[in-house]
XYZ file of C-alpha atoms in Angstrom:
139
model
C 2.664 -10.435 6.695
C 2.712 -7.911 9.402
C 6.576 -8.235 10.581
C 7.238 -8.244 6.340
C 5.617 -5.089 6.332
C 7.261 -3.655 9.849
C 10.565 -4.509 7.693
C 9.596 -3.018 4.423
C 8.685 0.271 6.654
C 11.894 0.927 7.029
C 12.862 1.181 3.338
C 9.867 3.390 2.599
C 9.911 7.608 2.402
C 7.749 10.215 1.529
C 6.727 10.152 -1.878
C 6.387 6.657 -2.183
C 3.580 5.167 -4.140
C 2.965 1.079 -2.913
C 0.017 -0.879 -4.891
C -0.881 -3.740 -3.503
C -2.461 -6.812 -5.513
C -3.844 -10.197 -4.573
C -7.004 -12.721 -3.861
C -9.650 -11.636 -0.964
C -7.558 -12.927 2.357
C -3.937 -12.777 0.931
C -2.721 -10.535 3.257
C -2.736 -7.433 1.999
C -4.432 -5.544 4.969
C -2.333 -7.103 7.247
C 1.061 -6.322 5.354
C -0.382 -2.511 5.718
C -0.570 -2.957 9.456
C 2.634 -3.741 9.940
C 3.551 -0.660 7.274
C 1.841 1.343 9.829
C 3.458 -0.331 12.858
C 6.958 0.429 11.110
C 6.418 4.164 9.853
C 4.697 5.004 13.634
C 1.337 6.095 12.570
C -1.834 6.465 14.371
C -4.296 3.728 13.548
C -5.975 1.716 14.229
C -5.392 0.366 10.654
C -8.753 -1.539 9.182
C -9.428 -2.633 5.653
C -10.806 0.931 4.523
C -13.097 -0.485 1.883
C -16.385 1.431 2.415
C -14.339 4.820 3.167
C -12.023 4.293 0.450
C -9.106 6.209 1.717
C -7.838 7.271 5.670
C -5.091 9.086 6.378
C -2.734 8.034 9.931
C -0.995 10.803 10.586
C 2.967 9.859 11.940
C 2.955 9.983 15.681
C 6.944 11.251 15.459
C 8.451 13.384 12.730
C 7.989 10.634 9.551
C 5.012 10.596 7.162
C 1.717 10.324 7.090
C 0.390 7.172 5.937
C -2.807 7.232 3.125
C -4.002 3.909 3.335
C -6.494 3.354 0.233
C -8.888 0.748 -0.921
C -9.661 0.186 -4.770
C -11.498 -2.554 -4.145
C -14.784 -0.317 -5.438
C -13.803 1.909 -7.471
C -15.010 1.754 -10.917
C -11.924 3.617 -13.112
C -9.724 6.095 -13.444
C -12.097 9.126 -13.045
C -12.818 7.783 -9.745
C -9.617 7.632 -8.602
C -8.894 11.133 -9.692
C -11.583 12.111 -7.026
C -9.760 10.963 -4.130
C -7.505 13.219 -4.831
C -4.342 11.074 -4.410
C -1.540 12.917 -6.120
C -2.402 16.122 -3.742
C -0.847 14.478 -0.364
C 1.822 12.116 -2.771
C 4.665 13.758 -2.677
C 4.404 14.160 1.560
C 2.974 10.607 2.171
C 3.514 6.723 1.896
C 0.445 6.016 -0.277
C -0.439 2.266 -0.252
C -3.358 1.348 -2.204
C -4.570 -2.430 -2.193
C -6.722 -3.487 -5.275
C -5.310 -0.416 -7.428
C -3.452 -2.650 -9.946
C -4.431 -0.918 -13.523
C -5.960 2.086 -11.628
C -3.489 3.951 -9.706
C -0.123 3.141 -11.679
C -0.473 6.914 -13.333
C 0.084 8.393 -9.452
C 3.618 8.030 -10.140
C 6.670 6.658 -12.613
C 8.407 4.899 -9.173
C 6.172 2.475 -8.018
C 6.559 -0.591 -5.393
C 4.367 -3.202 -6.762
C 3.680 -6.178 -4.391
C 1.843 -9.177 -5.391
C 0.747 -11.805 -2.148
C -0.585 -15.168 -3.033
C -1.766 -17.941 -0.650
C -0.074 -21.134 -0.955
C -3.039 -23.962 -1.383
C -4.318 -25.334 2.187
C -1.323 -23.277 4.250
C -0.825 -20.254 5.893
C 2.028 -19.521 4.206
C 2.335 -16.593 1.732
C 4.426 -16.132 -1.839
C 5.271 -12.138 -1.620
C 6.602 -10.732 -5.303
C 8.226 -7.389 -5.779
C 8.373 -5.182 -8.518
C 10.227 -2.337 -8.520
C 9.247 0.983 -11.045
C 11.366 3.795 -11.559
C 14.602 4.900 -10.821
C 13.332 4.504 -6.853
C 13.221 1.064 -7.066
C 15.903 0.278 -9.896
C 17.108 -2.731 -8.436
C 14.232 -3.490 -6.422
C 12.340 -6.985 -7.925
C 11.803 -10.265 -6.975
């Protein structure tokens, strides 16, 4: 999951909103760290599921990295709180657990599903693509 992530990195820009779904272990942590291994942020980069949201600020010229756990959050009002939409446009926001709760942040959307395949280590990543951004993007 990491090295996926380093890859995706690449493809990834300010402005671009990444909601992350899946079962407790999938991955989904892990794909950020290698996000934040690809983009050149500051980490270290830990499930942020008590502080709800951290910032890594780039360590060359790309952008910051808001790293966001929905894991607790109870709706939509409290996902207004953090704020979100006030750093989008700069940032690569990645939010794991925000399926149904953060798809109003933005019409283009990467939507990435990770499954665990029964008694492996092996992961099934899917893709979905939103928006003109991503038109193209699916799978």
């Amino acid at each position: 999951m990491r090295a996926y992530g380093t890859r995706l990195a690449a493809r990834l820009r300010p402005g671009d909103l990444v909601v992350l779904s899946g079962p407790l272990g999938a991955g989904k942590t892990t794909l950020v760290q290698g996000i934040a291994e690809g983009l050149k942020v500051r980490g270290p980069i830990t499930s942020p599921t008590f502080v709800i949201a951290r910032v890594h600020p780039s360590l060359r010229q790309g952008p910051p990295l808001v790293h966001v756990d929905a894991y607790r959050l109870g709706g939509d009002l409290e996902v207004d709180d953090l704020d979100l939409d006030a750093s989008l446009e700069e940032s690569v926001t990645v939010v794991e657990w925000g399926e149904g709760l953060v798809e109003g942040l933005s019409e283009d959307r990467l939507e990435i599903h990770i499954d665990r395949e029964t008694g492996d280590d092996a992961r099934v990543v899917t893709l979905r693509g939103v928006g003109a951004r991503w038109s193209g993007d699916s799978g």
